Amino acid sequence: MVAPRRLPMTLLLAGLVLAGVALPAAWGMQAGDSTRLLPGAIDDLGRLRQESNDARFEVLITILEERGIAYEVQEFANEHANRSPRPVGRNIVMTFGSGPRDLVVGAHFDAVALPDGFSEGMVDNGAAAIIVMRVAEALQGLELSHRVRVVLFDMEEIGLLGSRHYVSTEDGERAAAMLNLDVSAAGDAVLFGPAGNAGNELVYDAAWQTCADADLTCVEFANYPSSDDRSFQAAGVPNISIAVMPEIEAHQMWLIMNARESSGLAPGFRTHTMSTLHSPNDTLDEVQPEAMALAYRMVLETLLYLDTILAEGQ
Ligand SMILES: [Zn+2]
């Protein structure tokens, strides 16, 4: 665990306010009261309940157009046709600011096909997709020291294909750091990992800085579930994967993933969230707007902190 350093987060926040960014109520609240809602986020998420990932893609594009957020679509071939019949995947890429290096914020928007239909994919990973779109909205008009790319990755569930494609492009080579958001729909604790990979210290420092500044409950994992962060790790880009869960579950999951047979948990024990994912139970009922607001704050503050400290180091 890295000791957090105090840095002028209040200056960053003041900058956001001066830039006229509409901040959720959480920003003005005292520590511990960071659970105010992102207005309309649950309504946005409800629109993602569709019968296919192509339909989810169309909804996301529609929301971006409604909000006036510019985007590009990055197409790639599906190399895992045995896992999905869709021939082509489509990442949605939003770009803010400018600079020789990029900071990337990502969340996958695709949901899993179930033996008996199609998952609503609200916890995994619709909520995070909506959250990073709100991060994109907040970035509009901000003075940034980097080019920031907010990417909604496709085909994560069939082998991280969207993120693998992204890092293989020229744009991918510009990435200086990547924040991945996966499973951030309920609870009061922030989880992140997999810690310990050389080269990622700066990103973990930034995450812990946000935990300290915003007085958040954070749990760092050495072993951590795989997501699009692994594509960036494979490409040598400093990265972290972030989630939000109930605090008890966070610790239970830590034990399952890191203590394994010496966890003291009943054999075969799974947390509520673990048994929700990739099942018919991954529905809108599982989502708490307070948790989405918490994840939003974690990602946006960590991103702005990285934007500042990486610029200072250049
Ligand atoms: Zn996921």
Short mmCIF file of C-alpha atoms and ligand atoms in Angstrom, two decimals:
data_model
loop_
_atom_site.label_atom_id
_atom_site.label_comp_id
_atom_site.label_asym_id
_atom_site.label_seq_id
_atom_site.Cartn_x
_atom_site.Cartn_y
_atom_site.Cartn_z
CA MET A 1 0.00 0.00 0.00
CA VAL A 2 1.47 3.36 -1.01
CA ALA A 3 1.29 6.20 1.46
CA PRO A 4 -0.82 8.96 -0.06
CA ARG A 5 0.83 12.30 -0.62
CA ARG A 6 -1.14 15.45 -0.08
CA LEU A 7 -1.52 17.48 -3.23
CA PRO A 8 -3.65 20.49 -4.04
CA MET A 9 -6.76 18.65 -5.16
CA THR A 10 -8.77 21.66 -4.05
CA LEU A 11 -6.96 23.63 -6.78
CA LEU A 12 -7.98 21.05 -9.34
CA LEU A 13 -11.57 21.25 -8.15
CA ALA A 14 -11.47 25.04 -8.20
CA GLY A 15 -10.23 24.80 -11.77
CA LEU A 16 -13.20 22.66 -12.69
CA VAL A 17 -15.61 25.15 -11.17
CA LEU A 18 -13.87 28.09 -12.88
CA ALA A 19 -14.10 26.23 -16.17
CA GLY A 20 -17.84 26.21 -15.71
CA VAL A 21 -18.08 22.44 -15.50
CA ALA A 22 -21.33 21.24 -14.01
CA LEU A 23 -20.15 19.16 -11.09
CA PRO A 24 -22.41 16.76 -9.28
CA ALA A 25 -23.41 17.85 -5.81
CA ALA A 26 -20.81 15.48 -4.38
CA TRP A 27 -18.00 17.85 -5.20
CA GLY A 28 -19.08 20.48 -2.78
CA MET A 29 -19.83 18.12 0.06
CA GLN A 30 -17.75 17.21 3.06
CA ALA A 31 -15.70 14.04 3.19
CA GLY A 32 -17.86 10.97 3.63
CA ASP A 33 -20.77 12.57 1.81
CA SER A 34 -19.57 11.68 -1.66
CA THR A 35 -22.64 9.65 -2.47
CA ARG A 36 -24.87 12.32 -4.00
CA LEU A 37 -26.36 11.30 -7.28
CA LEU A 38 -25.31 11.82 -10.85
CA PRO A 39 -28.61 13.23 -12.13
CA GLY A 40 -30.22 11.03 -14.76
CA ALA A 41 -27.52 8.36 -14.70
CA ILE A 42 -29.97 5.56 -13.89
CA ASP A 43 -32.24 6.68 -16.73
CA ASP A 44 -29.26 6.62 -19.12
CA LEU A 45 -28.34 3.15 -17.90
CA GLY A 46 -31.89 1.86 -18.32
CA ARG A 47 -31.68 2.71 -22.01
CA LEU A 48 -28.83 0.20 -22.35
CA ARG A 49 -31.16 -2.73 -21.63
CA GLN A 50 -31.17 -4.15 -25.13
CA GLU A 51 -31.14 -7.50 -26.87
CA SER A 52 -27.72 -7.21 -28.46
CA ASN A 53 -24.40 -5.42 -28.20
CA ASP A 54 -25.02 -3.70 -31.53
CA ALA A 55 -28.19 -2.23 -30.01
CA ARG A 56 -26.21 -1.11 -26.94
CA PHE A 57 -23.73 0.58 -29.27
CA GLU A 58 -26.56 2.47 -31.01
CA VAL A 59 -27.94 3.68 -27.67
CA LEU A 60 -24.55 5.00 -26.59
CA ILE A 61 -24.07 6.85 -29.87
CA THR A 62 -27.55 8.34 -29.51
CA ILE A 63 -26.81 9.57 -25.99
CA LEU A 64 -23.53 11.15 -27.14
CA GLU A 65 -25.30 12.93 -29.98
CA GLU A 66 -28.02 14.17 -27.63
CA ARG A 67 -25.34 15.60 -25.33
CA GLY A 68 -23.28 17.11 -28.13
CA ILE A 69 -20.18 15.04 -27.31
CA ALA A 70 -18.00 14.37 -30.36
CA TYR A 71 -16.85 10.79 -30.91
CA GLU A 72 -15.18 8.51 -33.41
CA VAL A 73 -15.94 4.88 -34.03
CA GLN A 74 -13.01 2.49 -34.27
CA GLU A 75 -13.88 -0.74 -36.04
CA PHE A 76 -11.98 -3.99 -35.76
CA ALA A 77 -12.42 -7.56 -36.90
CA ASN A 78 -13.73 -10.13 -34.44
CA GLU A 79 -10.91 -12.66 -34.15
CA HIS A 80 -12.96 -14.77 -31.75
CA ALA A 81 -15.83 -15.74 -34.01
CA ASN A 82 -16.24 -18.90 -31.97
CA ARG A 83 -17.35 -16.73 -29.03
CA SER A 84 -19.62 -14.27 -30.86
CA PRO A 85 -21.04 -14.25 -34.39
CA ARG A 86 -20.63 -10.48 -34.77
CA PRO A 87 -18.03 -10.01 -37.53
CA VAL A 88 -16.93 -6.53 -36.43
CA GLY A 89 -16.43 -4.83 -33.06
CA ARG A 90 -16.74 -1.09 -32.56
CA ASN A 91 -14.98 1.02 -29.94
CA ILE A 92 -16.37 4.50 -29.28
CA VAL A 93 -13.60 7.06 -28.75
CA MET A 94 -14.05 10.57 -27.33
CA THR A 95 -11.15 13.01 -27.36
CA PHE A 96 -10.50 16.05 -25.15
CA GLY A 97 -7.56 18.44 -24.89
CA SER A 98 -4.31 18.05 -26.77
CA GLY A 99 -0.72 17.04 -26.16
CA PRO A 100 1.91 14.57 -27.32
CA ARG A 101 0.78 11.90 -24.85
CA ASP A 102 -2.64 10.53 -23.98
CA LEU A 103 -4.39 9.62 -20.77
CA VAL A 104 -6.97 6.93 -21.47
CA VAL A 105 -10.13 6.27 -19.48
CA GLY A 106 -11.94 3.12 -20.53
CA ALA A 107 -14.93 0.94 -19.79
CA HIS A 108 -16.32 -1.90 -21.85
CA PHE A 109 -19.91 -1.54 -22.98
CA ASP A 110 -20.57 -5.04 -24.27
CA ALA A 111 -22.61 -7.50 -22.25
CA VAL A 112 -22.38 -11.29 -22.24
CA ALA A 113 -24.55 -13.63 -24.20
CA LEU A 114 -26.11 -16.12 -21.79
CA PRO A 115 -27.05 -19.70 -22.66
CA ASP A 116 -30.64 -18.54 -22.47
CA GLY A 117 -30.68 -15.08 -23.98
CA PHE A 118 -28.72 -11.89 -23.48
CA SER A 119 -27.57 -10.33 -20.20
CA GLU A 120 -28.91 -6.90 -19.34
CA GLY A 121 -25.31 -6.17 -18.40
CA MET A 122 -26.13 -3.36 -16.00
CA VAL A 123 -23.47 -4.09 -13.35
CA ASP A 124 -21.09 -5.60 -15.92
CA ASN A 125 -20.59 -3.16 -17.41
CA GLY A 126 -23.32 -0.76 -18.43
CA ALA A 127 -23.01 1.36 -15.29
CA ALA A 128 -19.31 1.99 -15.89
CA ALA A 129 -19.94 2.86 -19.54
CA ILE A 130 -22.47 5.51 -18.46
CA ILE A 131 -20.09 6.76 -15.76
CA VAL A 132 -17.16 7.30 -18.13
CA MET A 133 -19.51 9.11 -20.53
CA ARG A 134 -20.27 11.49 -17.64
CA VAL A 135 -16.53 11.86 -17.10
CA ALA A 136 -16.29 12.79 -20.78
CA GLU A 137 -18.98 15.43 -20.29
CA ALA A 138 -17.02 16.91 -17.38
CA LEU A 139 -13.86 17.08 -19.50
CA GLN A 140 -15.48 19.24 -22.16
CA GLY A 141 -14.00 22.70 -21.98
CA LEU A 142 -11.42 21.84 -19.29
CA GLU A 143 -7.81 22.96 -19.64
CA LEU A 144 -5.90 19.68 -19.81
CA SER A 145 -2.16 19.07 -20.07
CA HIS A 146 -2.68 15.86 -22.02
CA ARG A 147 -4.93 14.63 -24.71
CA VAL A 148 -7.52 12.60 -22.83
CA ARG A 149 -9.29 9.78 -24.56
CA VAL A 150 -12.43 8.27 -23.11
CA VAL A 151 -13.00 4.91 -24.77
CA LEU A 152 -16.02 2.64 -24.62
CA PHE A 153 -14.52 -0.72 -25.50
CA ASP A 154 -16.40 -3.40 -27.40
CA MET A 155 -15.87 -7.18 -27.17
CA GLU A 156 -14.22 -7.24 -23.76
CA GLU A 157 -16.32 -10.22 -22.82
CA ILE A 158 -15.00 -12.34 -25.68
CA GLY A 159 -11.31 -11.74 -25.02
CA LEU A 160 -10.52 -8.03 -24.50
CA LEU A 161 -10.64 -7.52 -28.27
CA GLY A 162 -11.57 -3.82 -28.31
CA SER A 163 -8.80 -2.78 -25.97
CA ARG A 164 -6.31 -5.05 -27.70
CA HIS A 165 -7.16 -3.35 -30.96
CA TYR A 166 -6.92 0.11 -29.40
CA VAL A 167 -3.38 -0.42 -28.06
CA SER A 168 -2.28 -1.79 -31.44
CA THR A 169 -3.14 1.47 -33.20
CA GLU A 170 -1.01 4.60 -33.52
CA ASP A 171 -3.26 6.26 -30.95
CA GLY A 172 -2.59 3.41 -28.56
CA GLU A 173 1.13 4.12 -28.72
CA ARG A 174 0.54 7.64 -27.37
CA ALA A 175 -0.96 6.35 -24.12
CA ALA A 176 0.91 7.51 -21.00
CA ALA A 177 -1.55 5.93 -18.53
CA MET A 178 -4.86 4.11 -18.52
CA LEU A 179 -7.72 3.93 -16.02
CA ASN A 180 -10.18 1.08 -16.52
CA LEU A 181 -13.61 1.03 -14.87
CA ASP A 182 -15.35 -2.33 -14.58
CA VAL A 183 -18.24 -3.35 -12.28
CA SER A 184 -19.13 -0.11 -10.50
CA ALA A 185 -22.82 -0.26 -9.76
CA ALA A 186 -23.38 -0.86 -6.04
CA GLY A 187 -21.68 -0.29 -2.71
CA ASP A 188 -19.53 2.15 -0.85
CA ALA A 189 -15.96 0.95 -1.34
CA VAL A 190 -13.51 1.47 -4.19
CA LEU A 191 -11.43 -1.53 -5.27
CA PHE A 192 -8.45 -1.50 -7.56
CA GLY A 193 -5.68 -3.72 -8.85
CA PRO A 194 -3.75 -5.73 -9.82
CA ALA A 195 -1.12 -3.91 -7.79
CA GLY A 196 2.56 -4.71 -7.90
CA ASN A 197 3.37 -4.56 -11.58
CA ALA A 198 6.50 -2.48 -12.15
CA GLY A 199 5.77 0.75 -13.94
CA ASN A 200 2.31 1.29 -12.51
CA GLU A 201 3.40 3.07 -9.31
CA LEU A 202 2.40 6.51 -10.51
CA VAL A 203 -1.14 5.43 -11.32
CA TYR A 204 -1.53 3.71 -7.95
CA ASP A 205 -0.15 6.80 -6.20
CA ALA A 206 -2.78 8.85 -8.01
CA ALA A 207 -5.56 6.46 -7.00
CA TRP A 208 -4.48 6.51 -3.37
CA GLN A 209 -4.25 10.29 -3.51
CA THR A 210 -7.89 10.43 -4.55
CA CYS A 211 -8.83 7.99 -1.78
CA ALA A 212 -7.14 10.26 0.75
CA ASP A 213 -8.42 13.57 -0.59
CA ALA A 214 -12.00 12.41 -0.93
CA ASP A 215 -11.87 10.26 2.24
CA LEU A 216 -12.96 7.17 0.32
CA THR A 217 -12.77 3.57 1.50
CA CYS A 218 -10.32 1.94 -0.89
CA VAL A 219 -9.05 -1.63 -1.08
CA GLU A 220 -6.00 -2.51 -3.18
CA PHE A 221 -5.71 -5.99 -4.67
CA ALA A 222 -2.57 -7.81 -5.83
CA ASN A 223 -4.60 -10.38 -7.76
CA TYR A 224 -7.56 -8.74 -9.42
CA PRO A 225 -10.12 -9.80 -12.04
CA SER A 226 -9.00 -9.33 -15.61
CA SER A 227 -10.44 -6.61 -17.83
CA ASP A 228 -9.28 -4.23 -20.54
CA ASP A 229 -6.46 -3.01 -18.28
CA ARG A 230 -4.58 -6.19 -19.26
CA SER A 231 -4.32 -5.06 -22.87
CA PHE A 232 -2.60 -1.87 -21.73
CA GLN A 233 -0.38 -3.83 -19.33
CA ALA A 234 0.70 -6.05 -22.22
CA ALA A 235 1.56 -2.92 -24.22
CA GLY A 236 3.62 -1.46 -21.36
CA VAL A 237 1.19 1.35 -20.55
CA PRO A 238 0.85 2.18 -16.81
CA ASN A 239 -2.67 1.14 -15.82
CA ILE A 240 -5.15 0.33 -13.09
CA SER A 241 -8.56 -1.31 -13.01
CA ILE A 242 -11.14 0.20 -10.66
CA ALA A 243 -14.47 -1.09 -9.32
CA VAL A 244 -17.03 -0.13 -6.67
CA MET A 245 -18.64 -2.71 -4.36
CA PRO A 246 -20.06 -2.96 -0.86
CA GLU A 247 -17.14 -2.83 1.58
CA ILE A 248 -17.75 -6.29 3.05
CA GLU A 249 -17.80 -7.79 -0.42
CA ALA A 250 -14.60 -5.97 -1.28
CA HIS A 251 -12.83 -7.70 1.59
CA GLN A 252 -14.45 -11.04 0.85
CA MET A 253 -13.36 -10.79 -2.76
CA TRP A 254 -9.87 -9.80 -1.65
CA LEU A 255 -9.73 -13.00 0.40
CA ILE A 256 -11.04 -15.13 -2.46
CA MET A 257 -8.54 -13.72 -4.93
CA ASN A 258 -5.54 -13.21 -2.70
CA ALA A 259 -5.77 -15.67 0.22
CA ARG A 260 -7.47 -18.46 -1.71
CA GLU A 261 -7.66 -21.68 0.34
CA SER A 262 -6.53 -19.92 3.53
CA SER A 263 -9.29 -17.29 3.23
CA GLY A 264 -11.38 -18.84 6.00
CA LEU A 265 -14.46 -18.47 3.79
CA ALA A 266 -16.75 -21.43 3.23
CA PRO A 267 -15.61 -23.54 0.26
CA GLY A 268 -17.20 -22.28 -2.93
CA PHE A 269 -18.31 -19.02 -1.30
CA ARG A 270 -19.04 -16.25 -3.79
CA THR A 271 -20.01 -12.67 -3.09
CA HIS A 272 -23.37 -11.30 -4.17
CA THR A 273 -21.74 -9.34 -7.00
CA MET A 274 -19.73 -12.34 -8.19
CA SER A 275 -22.90 -14.40 -8.45
CA THR A 276 -24.72 -11.56 -10.22
CA LEU A 277 -22.22 -11.08 -13.03
CA HIS A 278 -22.74 -13.08 -16.22
CA SER A 279 -26.13 -14.24 -14.98
CA PRO A 280 -29.76 -13.29 -15.62
CA ASN A 281 -29.60 -11.38 -12.30
CA ASP A 282 -27.37 -8.61 -13.65
CA THR A 283 -30.29 -6.19 -13.87
CA LEU A 284 -31.04 -2.54 -13.18
CA ASP A 285 -32.35 -3.51 -9.73
CA GLU A 286 -28.75 -4.21 -8.72
CA VAL A 287 -27.61 -0.65 -9.45
CA GLN A 288 -27.34 2.13 -6.88
CA PRO A 289 -26.92 5.68 -8.20
CA GLU A 290 -24.77 6.56 -5.16
CA ALA A 291 -22.25 3.92 -6.22
CA MET A 292 -22.14 5.31 -9.75
CA ALA A 293 -21.45 8.77 -8.30
CA LEU A 294 -18.65 7.34 -6.17
CA ALA A 295 -17.03 5.67 -9.18
CA TYR A 296 -17.41 8.87 -11.19
CA ARG A 297 -15.61 10.84 -8.53
CA MET A 298 -12.83 8.26 -8.20
CA VAL A 299 -12.15 8.19 -11.94
CA LEU A 300 -12.40 11.92 -12.60
CA GLU A 301 -10.24 12.97 -9.64
CA THR A 302 -7.59 10.33 -10.35
CA LEU A 303 -7.51 11.37 -13.99
CA LEU A 304 -7.10 15.07 -13.19
CA TYR A 305 -4.42 14.28 -10.65
CA LEU A 306 -2.48 12.26 -13.25
CA ASP A 307 -2.93 15.04 -15.79
CA THR A 308 -1.27 17.44 -13.34
CA ILE A 309 1.59 15.32 -12.00
CA LEU A 310 2.55 13.83 -15.35
CA ALA A 311 2.70 17.33 -16.83
CA GLU A 312 4.95 18.45 -13.97
CA GLY A 313 7.30 15.55 -14.70
CA GLN A 314 7.67 16.35 -18.40
ZN ZN B 1 -16.82 -6.53 -17.23
#
